CSV table of C-alpha atoms and ligand atoms in Angstrom, one decimal:
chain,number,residue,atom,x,y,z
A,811,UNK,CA,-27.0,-26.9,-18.5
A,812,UNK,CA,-24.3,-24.0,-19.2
A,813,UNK,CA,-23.1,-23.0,-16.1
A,814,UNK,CA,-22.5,-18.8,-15.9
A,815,UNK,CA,-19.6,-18.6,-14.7
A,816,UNK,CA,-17.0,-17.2,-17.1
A,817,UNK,CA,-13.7,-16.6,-15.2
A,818,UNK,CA,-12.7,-16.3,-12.0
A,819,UNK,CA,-11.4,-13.5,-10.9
A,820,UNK,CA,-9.0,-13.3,-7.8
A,821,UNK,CA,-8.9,-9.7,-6.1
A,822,UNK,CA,-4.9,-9.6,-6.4
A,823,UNK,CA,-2.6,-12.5,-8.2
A,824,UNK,CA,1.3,-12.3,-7.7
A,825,UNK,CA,2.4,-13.6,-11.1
A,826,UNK,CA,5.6,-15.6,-11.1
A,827,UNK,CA,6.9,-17.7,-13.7
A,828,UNK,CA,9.4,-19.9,-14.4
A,829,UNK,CA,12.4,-16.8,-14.6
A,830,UNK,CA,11.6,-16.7,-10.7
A,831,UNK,CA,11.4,-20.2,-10.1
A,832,UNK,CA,14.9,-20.5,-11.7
A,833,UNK,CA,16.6,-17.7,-9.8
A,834,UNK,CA,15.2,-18.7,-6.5
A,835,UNK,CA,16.5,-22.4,-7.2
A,836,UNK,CA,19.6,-20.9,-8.4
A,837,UNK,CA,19.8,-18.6,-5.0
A,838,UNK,CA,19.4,-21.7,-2.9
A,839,UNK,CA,22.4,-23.4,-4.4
A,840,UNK,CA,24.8,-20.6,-3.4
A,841,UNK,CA,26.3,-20.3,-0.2
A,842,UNK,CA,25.2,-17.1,1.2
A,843,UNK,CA,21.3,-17.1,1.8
A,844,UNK,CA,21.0,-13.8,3.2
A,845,UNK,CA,21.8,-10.0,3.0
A,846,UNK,CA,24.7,-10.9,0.5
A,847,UNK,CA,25.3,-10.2,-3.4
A,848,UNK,CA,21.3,-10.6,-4.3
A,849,UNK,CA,20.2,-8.2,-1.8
A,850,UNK,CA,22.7,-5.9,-3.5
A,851,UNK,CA,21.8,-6.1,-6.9
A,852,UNK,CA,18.0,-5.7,-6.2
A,853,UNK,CA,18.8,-2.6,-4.5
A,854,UNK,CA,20.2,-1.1,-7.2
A,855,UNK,CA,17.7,-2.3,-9.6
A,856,UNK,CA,15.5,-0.7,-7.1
A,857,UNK,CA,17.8,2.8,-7.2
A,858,UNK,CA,17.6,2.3,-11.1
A,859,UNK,CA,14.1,2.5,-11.6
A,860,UNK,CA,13.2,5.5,-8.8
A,861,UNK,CA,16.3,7.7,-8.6
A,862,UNK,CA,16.8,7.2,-5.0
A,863,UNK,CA,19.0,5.0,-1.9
A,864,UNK,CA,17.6,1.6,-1.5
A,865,UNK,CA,17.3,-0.4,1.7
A,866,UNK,CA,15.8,-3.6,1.5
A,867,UNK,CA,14.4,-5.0,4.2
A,868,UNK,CA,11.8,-7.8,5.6
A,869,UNK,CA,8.4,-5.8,5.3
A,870,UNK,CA,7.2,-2.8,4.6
A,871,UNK,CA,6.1,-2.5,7.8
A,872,UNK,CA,10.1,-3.3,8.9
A,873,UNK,CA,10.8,-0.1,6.7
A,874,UNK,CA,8.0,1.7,8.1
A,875,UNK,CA,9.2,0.6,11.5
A,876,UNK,CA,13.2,1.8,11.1
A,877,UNK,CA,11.7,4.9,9.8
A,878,UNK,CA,9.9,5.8,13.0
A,879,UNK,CA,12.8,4.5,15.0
A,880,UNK,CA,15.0,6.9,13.2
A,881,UNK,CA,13.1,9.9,13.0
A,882,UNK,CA,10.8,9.8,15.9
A,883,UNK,CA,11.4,10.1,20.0
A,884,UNK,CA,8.6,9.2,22.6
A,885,UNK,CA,5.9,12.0,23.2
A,886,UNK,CA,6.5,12.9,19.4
A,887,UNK,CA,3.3,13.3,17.9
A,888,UNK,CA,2.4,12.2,14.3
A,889,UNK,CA,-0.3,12.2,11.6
A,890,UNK,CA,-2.0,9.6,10.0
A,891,UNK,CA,-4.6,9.2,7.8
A,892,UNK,CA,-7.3,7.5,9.5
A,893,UNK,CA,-8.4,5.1,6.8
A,894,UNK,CA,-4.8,3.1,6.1
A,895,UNK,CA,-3.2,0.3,6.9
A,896,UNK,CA,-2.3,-0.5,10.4
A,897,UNK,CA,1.2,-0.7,9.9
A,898,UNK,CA,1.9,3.2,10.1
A,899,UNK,CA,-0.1,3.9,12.8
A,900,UNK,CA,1.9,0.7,14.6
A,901,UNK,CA,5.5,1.9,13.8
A,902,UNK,CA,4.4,4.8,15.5
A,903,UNK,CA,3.4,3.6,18.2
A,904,UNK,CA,6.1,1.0,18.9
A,905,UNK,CA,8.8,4.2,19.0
A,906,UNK,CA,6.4,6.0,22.5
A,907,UNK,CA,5.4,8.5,19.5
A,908,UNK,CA,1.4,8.9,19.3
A,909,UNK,CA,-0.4,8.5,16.1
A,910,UNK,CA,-2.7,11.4,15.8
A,911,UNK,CA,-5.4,10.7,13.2
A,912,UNK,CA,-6.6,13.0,10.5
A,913,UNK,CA,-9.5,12.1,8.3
A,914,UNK,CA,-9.3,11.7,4.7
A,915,UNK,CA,-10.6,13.3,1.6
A,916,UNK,CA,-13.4,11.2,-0.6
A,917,UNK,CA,-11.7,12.2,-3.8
A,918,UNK,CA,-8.3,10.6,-3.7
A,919,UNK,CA,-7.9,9.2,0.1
A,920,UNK,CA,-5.3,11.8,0.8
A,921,UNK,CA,-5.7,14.1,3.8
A,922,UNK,CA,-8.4,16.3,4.8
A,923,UNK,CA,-7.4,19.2,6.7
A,924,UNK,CA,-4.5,17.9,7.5
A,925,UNK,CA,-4.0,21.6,9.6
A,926,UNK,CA,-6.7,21.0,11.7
A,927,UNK,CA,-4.4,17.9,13.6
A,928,UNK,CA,-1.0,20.4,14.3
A,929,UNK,CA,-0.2,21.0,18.1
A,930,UNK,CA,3.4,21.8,19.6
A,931,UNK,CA,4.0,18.2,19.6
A,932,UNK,CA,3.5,17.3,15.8
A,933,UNK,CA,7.0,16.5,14.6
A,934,UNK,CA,6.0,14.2,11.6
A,935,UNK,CA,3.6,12.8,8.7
A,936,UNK,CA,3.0,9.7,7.0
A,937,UNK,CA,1.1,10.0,4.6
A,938,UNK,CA,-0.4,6.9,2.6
A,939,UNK,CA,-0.9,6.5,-0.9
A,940,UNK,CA,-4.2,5.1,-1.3
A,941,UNK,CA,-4.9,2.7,-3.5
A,942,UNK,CA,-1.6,4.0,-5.6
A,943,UNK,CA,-3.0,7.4,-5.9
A,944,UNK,CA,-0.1,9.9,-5.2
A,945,UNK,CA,-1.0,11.9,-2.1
A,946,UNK,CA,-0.6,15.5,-2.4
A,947,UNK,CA,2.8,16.0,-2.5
A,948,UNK,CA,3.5,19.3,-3.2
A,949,UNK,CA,1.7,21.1,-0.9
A,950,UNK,CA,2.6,17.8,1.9
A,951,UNK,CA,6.2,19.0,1.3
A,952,UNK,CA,5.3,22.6,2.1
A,953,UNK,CA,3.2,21.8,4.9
A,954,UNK,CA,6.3,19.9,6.5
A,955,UNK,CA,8.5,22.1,5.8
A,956,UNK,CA,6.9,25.8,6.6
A,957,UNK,CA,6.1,23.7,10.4
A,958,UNK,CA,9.4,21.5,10.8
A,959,UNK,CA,7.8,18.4,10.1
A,960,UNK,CA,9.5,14.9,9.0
A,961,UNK,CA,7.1,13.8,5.8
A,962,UNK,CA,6.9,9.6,5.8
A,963,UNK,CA,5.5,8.3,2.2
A,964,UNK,CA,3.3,4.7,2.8
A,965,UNK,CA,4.1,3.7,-0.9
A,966,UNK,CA,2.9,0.0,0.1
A,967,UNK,CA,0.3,0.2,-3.1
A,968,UNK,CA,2.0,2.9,-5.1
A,969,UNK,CA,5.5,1.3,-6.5
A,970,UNK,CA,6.2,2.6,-10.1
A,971,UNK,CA,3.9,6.0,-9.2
A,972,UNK,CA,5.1,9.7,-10.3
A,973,UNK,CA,3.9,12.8,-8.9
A,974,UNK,CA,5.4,15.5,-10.9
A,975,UNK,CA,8.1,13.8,-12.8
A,976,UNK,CA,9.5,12.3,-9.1
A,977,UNK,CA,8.8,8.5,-7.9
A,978,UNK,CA,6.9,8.7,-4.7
A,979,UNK,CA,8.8,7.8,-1.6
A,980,UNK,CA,11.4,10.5,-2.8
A,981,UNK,CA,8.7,14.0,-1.5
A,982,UNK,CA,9.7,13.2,1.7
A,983,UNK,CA,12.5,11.6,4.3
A,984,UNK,CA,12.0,8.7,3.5
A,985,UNK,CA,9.3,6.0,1.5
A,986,UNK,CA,8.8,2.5,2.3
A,987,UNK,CA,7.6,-0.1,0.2
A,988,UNK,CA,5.9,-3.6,0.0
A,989,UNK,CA,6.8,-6.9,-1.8
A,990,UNK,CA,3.5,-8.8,0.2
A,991,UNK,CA,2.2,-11.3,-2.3
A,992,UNK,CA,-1.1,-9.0,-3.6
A,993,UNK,CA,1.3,-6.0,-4.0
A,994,UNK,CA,2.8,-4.8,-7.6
A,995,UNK,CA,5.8,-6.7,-7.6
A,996,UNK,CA,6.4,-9.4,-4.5
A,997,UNK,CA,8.9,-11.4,-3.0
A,998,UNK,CA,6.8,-13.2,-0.7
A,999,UNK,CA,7.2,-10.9,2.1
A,1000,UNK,CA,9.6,-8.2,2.3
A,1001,UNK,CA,9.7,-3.9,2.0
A,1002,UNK,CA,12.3,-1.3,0.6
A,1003,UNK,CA,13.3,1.7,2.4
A,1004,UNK,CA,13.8,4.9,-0.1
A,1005,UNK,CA,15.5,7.9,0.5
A,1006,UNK,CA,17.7,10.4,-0.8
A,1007,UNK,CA,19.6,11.0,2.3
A,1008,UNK,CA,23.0,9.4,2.5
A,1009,UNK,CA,23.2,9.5,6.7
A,1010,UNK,CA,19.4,7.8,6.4
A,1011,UNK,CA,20.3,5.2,4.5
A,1012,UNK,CA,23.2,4.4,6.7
A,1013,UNK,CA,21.0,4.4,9.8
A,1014,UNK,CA,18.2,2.2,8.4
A,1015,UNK,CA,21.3,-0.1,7.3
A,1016,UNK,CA,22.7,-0.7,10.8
A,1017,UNK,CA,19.1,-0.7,12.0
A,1018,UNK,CA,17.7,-4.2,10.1
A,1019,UNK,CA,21.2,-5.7,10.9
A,1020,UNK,CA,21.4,-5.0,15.1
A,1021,UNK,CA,22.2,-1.6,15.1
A,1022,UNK,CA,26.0,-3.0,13.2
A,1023,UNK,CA,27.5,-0.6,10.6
A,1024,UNK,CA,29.0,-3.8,8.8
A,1025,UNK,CA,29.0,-7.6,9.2
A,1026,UNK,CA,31.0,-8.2,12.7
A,1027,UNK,CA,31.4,-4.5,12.8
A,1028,UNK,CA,30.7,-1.7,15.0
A,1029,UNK,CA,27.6,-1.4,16.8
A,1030,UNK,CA,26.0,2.1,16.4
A,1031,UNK,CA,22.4,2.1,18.0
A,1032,UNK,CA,20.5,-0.7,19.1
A,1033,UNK,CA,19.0,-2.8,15.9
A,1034,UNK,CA,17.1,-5.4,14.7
A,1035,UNK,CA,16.9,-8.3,12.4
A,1036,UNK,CA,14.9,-6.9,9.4
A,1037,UNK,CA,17.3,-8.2,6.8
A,1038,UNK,CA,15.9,-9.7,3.3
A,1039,UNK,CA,16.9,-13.0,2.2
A,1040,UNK,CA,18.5,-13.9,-0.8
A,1041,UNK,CA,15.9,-16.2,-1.9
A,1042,UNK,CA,13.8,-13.7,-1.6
A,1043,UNK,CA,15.6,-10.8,-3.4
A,1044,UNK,CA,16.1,-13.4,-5.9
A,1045,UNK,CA,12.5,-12.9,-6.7
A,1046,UNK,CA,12.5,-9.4,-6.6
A,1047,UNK,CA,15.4,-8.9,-9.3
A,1048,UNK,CA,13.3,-11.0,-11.5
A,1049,UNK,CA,10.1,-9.3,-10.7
A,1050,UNK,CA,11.7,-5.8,-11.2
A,1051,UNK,CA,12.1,-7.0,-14.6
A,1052,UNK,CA,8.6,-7.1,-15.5
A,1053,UNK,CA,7.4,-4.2,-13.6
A,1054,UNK,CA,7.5,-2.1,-16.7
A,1055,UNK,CA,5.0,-4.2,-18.3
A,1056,UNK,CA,2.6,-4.6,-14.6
A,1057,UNK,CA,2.8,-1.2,-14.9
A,1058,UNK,CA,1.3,-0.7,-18.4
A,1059,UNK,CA,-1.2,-3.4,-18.1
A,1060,UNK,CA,-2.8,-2.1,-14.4
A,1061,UNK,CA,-2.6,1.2,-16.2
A,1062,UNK,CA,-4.7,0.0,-19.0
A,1063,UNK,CA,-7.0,-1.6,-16.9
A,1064,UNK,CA,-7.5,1.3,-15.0
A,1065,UNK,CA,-8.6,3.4,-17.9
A,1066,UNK,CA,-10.6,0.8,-18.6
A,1067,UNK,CA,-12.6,0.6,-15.5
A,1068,UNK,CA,-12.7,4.5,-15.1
A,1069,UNK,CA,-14.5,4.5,-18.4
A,1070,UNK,CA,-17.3,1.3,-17.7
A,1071,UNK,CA,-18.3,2.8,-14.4
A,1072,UNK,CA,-19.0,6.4,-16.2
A,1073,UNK,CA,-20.8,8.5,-13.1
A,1074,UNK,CA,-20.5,6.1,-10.1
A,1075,UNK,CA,-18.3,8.3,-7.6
A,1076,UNK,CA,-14.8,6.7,-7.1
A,1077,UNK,CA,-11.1,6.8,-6.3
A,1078,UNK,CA,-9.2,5.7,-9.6
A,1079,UNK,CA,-6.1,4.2,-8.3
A,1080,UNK,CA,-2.8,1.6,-10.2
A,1081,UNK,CA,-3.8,-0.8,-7.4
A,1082,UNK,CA,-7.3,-0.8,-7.9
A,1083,UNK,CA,-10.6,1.1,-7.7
A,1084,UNK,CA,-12.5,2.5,-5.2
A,1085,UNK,CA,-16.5,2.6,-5.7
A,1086,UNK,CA,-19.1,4.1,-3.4
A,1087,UNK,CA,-22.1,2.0,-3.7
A,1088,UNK,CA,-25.9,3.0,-2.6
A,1089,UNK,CA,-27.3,-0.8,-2.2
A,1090,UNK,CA,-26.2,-3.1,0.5
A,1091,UNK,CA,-22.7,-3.5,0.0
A,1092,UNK,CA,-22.4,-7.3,1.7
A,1093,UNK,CA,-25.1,-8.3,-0.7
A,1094,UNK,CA,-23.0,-6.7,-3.8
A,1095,UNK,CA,-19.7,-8.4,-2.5
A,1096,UNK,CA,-21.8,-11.6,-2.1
A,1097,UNK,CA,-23.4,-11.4,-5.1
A,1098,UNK,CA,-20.0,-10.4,-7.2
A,1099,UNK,CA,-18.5,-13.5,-5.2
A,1100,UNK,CA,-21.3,-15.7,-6.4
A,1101,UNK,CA,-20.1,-15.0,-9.8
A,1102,UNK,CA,-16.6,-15.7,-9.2
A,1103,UNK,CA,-15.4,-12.2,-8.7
A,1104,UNK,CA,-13.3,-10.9,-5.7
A,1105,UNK,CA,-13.9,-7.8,-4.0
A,1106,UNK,CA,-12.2,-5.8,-1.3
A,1107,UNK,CA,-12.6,-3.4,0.9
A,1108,UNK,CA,-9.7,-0.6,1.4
A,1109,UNK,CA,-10.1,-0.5,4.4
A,1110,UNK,CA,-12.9,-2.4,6.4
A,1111,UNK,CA,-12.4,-0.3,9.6
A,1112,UNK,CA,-10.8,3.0,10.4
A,1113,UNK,CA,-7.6,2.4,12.5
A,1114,UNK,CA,-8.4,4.6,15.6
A,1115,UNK,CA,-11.8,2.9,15.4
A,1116,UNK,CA,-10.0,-0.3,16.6
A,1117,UNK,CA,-9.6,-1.2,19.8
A,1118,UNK,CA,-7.0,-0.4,20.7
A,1119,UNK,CA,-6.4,2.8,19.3
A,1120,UNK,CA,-10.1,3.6,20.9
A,1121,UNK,CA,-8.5,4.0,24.2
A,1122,UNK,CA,-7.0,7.8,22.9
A,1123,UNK,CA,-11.1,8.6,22.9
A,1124,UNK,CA,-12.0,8.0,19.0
A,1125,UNK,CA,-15.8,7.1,18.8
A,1126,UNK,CA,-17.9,6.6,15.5
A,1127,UNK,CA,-18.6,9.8,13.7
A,1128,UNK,CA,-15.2,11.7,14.8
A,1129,UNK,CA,-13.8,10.3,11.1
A,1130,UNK,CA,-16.8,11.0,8.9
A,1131,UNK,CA,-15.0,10.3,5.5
A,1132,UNK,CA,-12.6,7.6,6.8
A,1133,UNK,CA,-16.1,5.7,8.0
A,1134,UNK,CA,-18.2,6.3,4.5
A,1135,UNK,CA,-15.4,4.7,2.5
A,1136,UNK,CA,-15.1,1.4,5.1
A,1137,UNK,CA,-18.9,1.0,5.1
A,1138,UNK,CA,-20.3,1.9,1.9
A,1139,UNK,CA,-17.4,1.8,-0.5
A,1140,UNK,CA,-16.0,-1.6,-2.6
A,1141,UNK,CA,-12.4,-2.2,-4.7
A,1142,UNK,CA,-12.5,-4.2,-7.9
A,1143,UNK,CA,-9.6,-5.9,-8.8
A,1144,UNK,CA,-7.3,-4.8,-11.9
A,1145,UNK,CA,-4.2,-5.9,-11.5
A,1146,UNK,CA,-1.9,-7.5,-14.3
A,1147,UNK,CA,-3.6,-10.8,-13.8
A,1148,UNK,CA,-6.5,-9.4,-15.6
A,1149,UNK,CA,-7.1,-9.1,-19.1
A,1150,UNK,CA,-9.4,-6.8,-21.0
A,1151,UNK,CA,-11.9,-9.7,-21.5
A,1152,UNK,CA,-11.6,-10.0,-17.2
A,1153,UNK,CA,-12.2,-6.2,-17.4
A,1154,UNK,CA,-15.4,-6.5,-19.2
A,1155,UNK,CA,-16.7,-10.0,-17.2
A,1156,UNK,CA,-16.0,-7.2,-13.7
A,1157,UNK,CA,-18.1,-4.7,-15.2
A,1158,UNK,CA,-20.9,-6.2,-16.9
A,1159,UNK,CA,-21.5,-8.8,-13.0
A,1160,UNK,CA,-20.7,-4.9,-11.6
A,1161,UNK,CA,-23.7,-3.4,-13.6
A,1162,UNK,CA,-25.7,-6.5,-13.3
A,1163,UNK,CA,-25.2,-6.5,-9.4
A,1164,UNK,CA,-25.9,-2.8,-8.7
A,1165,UNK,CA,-28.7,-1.9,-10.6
A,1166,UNK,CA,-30.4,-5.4,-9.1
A,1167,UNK,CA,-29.5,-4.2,-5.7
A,1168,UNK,CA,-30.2,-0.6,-6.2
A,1169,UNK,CA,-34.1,-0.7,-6.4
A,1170,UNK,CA,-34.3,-2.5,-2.9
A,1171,UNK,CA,-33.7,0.4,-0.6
A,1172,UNK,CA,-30.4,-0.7,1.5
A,1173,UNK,CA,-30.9,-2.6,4.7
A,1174,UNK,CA,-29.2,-0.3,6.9
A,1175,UNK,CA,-32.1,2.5,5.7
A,1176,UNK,CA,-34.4,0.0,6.7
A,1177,UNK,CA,-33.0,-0.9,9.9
B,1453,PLP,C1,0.5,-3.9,2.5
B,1453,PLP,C2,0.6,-2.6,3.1
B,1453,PLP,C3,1.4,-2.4,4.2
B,1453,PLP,C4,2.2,-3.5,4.9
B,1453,PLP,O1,3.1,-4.1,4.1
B,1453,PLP,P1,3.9,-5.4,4.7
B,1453,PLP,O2,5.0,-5.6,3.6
B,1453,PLP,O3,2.9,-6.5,4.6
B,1453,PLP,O4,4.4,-5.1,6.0
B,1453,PLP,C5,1.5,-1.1,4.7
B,1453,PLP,N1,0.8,-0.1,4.2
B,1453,PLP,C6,0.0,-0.3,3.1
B,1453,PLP,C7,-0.7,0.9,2.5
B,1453,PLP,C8,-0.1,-1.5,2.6
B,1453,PLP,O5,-1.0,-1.7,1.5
């Protein structure tokens, strides 16, 4: 019997090949294995391709995490989306500073009214790039500047992303990036800190190497250990390489899926896209799963929603739009790992799926 299955198709798949394998084997034979000559050159390969200062560094939660540390002083409030990833909320809260949550638009995952969360206390933003969709920049930058606001960019998902001829990460103070294994380029783990501001660069320097200006040097502020490796930027100089050609492809595939899913409401986005769905959205995963196809939800949970972050007062229905897209929304894959035959496998099982699903009214109308 033919079995259906086709491909299978993995949400996100770092792609390395033997050009990496060689220059990490070729990293491990030198005698330096951190913060040294590789780190270097990947910085610049990184200042190259967006116009700004590079900092490399262990995450981009590490990034995110200097960032706060630089800009932000206990009582500080700032604003975050309320459907991101954990990790800007956290450096936020690790510096005393609170997070204060702003719900997001359904269009593109930027803010929604972002006004509406300004008190005396605001003295910073971080805005997130969802799914690589450039946040509103322009009018971010205003915003921050008319009230005296430090502007953060999460550009975790959104490497190799323009808004109006400028790389994202560069609207702001300062952008931080991710090389986590699903991300557009990776080096197992590890972040980039962007800026254009000489002094900031500086301080996020001495800040992933405890708080010293150089190797055995002076010691300027109290620091960390957020250093990259040089196995690791190994990978990245390698990867930076064939960024150009990621870039097209997700691109493509983009277009692509835009154009198959015609009127369904969504967020188009270089890491992936965003679909609201009106049948039960565990059976659709389950079902795309059954036919080898990995979902993903961006994100499953708002942050002030967890725990935690529940003890500032946040209930269920204060984040209207930040709660639609965890419960009723689904990403599809379409990173450089899939080809236009992939594409076409995604949205002929998507089709299938919904329109199966669709006539059966969704359990939680039921229930
Ligand atoms: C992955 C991700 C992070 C965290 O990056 P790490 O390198 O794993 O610390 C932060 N923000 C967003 C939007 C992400 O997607």
């Amino acid at each position: 019997m033919p079995s259906d299955r086709k491909y299978r198709i993995y949400f996100g798949k770092p792609i390395i090949g033997d050009p990496e394998k060689e220059a990490v084997l070729d990293a491990l034979s030198r005698r330096q294995l951190t913060n040294g000559g590789l780190v270097m050159n990947f910085e610049e390969s990184f200042q190259d391709f967006t116009g700004g200062l590079a900092v490399a560094v262990s995450s981009c939660t590490a990034a995110l995490h200097i960032s706060t540390m630089i800009l932000f002083k206990p009582g500080d409030e700032v604003i975050i989306p309320a459907n991101g990833h954990l990790s800007a909320a956290n450096a936020v809260e690790l510096v005393g500073a609170k997070p204060v949550f702003c719900d997001v638009s359904l269009e593109n995952g930027a803010f929604q009214d972002i006004e509406s969360c300004l008190t005396h206390k605001t003295k910073g933003v971080i805005a997130v790039h969802y799914m690589g969709v450039p946040a509103n920049l322009g009018e971010l930058r205003s915003f921050c500047r008319t009230n005296g606001l430090y502007l953060i960019e999460d550009c975790a998902l959104a490497l190799g992303t323009h808004y109006e001829n400028r790389h994202v990460g560069l609207w702001g103070d300062i952008g931080c990036f991710s090389f986590y294994p699903c991300k557009h380029i990776t080096t197992g783990e590890g972040g980039m800190l962007l800026t254009s501001n000489m002094e900031i660069a500086q301080k996020a320097k001495a800040l992933r190497s405890f708080g010293q200006t150089e190797r055995h040097g002076d010691m300027i502020t109290p620091g960390l250990n957020y250093r990259m490796t040089e196995i690791q930027a190994a990978l990245g100089i390698e990867q930076m390489k064939r960024l150009p050609l990621f870039l097209k492809i997700r691109f493509e595939n983009m277009l692509k899926i835009a154009k198959g899913l015609g009127d369904f409401k969504r967020i188009d986005g270089s890491y992936g896209t965003t679909v609201f769905l009106d049948c039960d959205r565990t059976e659709f995963r389950r079902q795309m799963q059954n036919q080898f196809i990995e979902t993903s939800v961006y994100y499953p949970k708002p942050i002030p929603l967890m725990t935690h972050y529940r003890a500032y007062g946040h209930r269920e229905g204060d984040f209207p739009n930040a709660e639609a897209i965890s419960n009723t929304s689904v990403c599809l894959p379409s990173g450089p790992h899939m080809r236009p035959k992939h594409i076409d496998y995604m949205l002929e099982t998507f089709r299938t799926c919904e329109s199966r699903l669709s006539v059966v009214p969704a359990l939680s109308a039921i229930i």
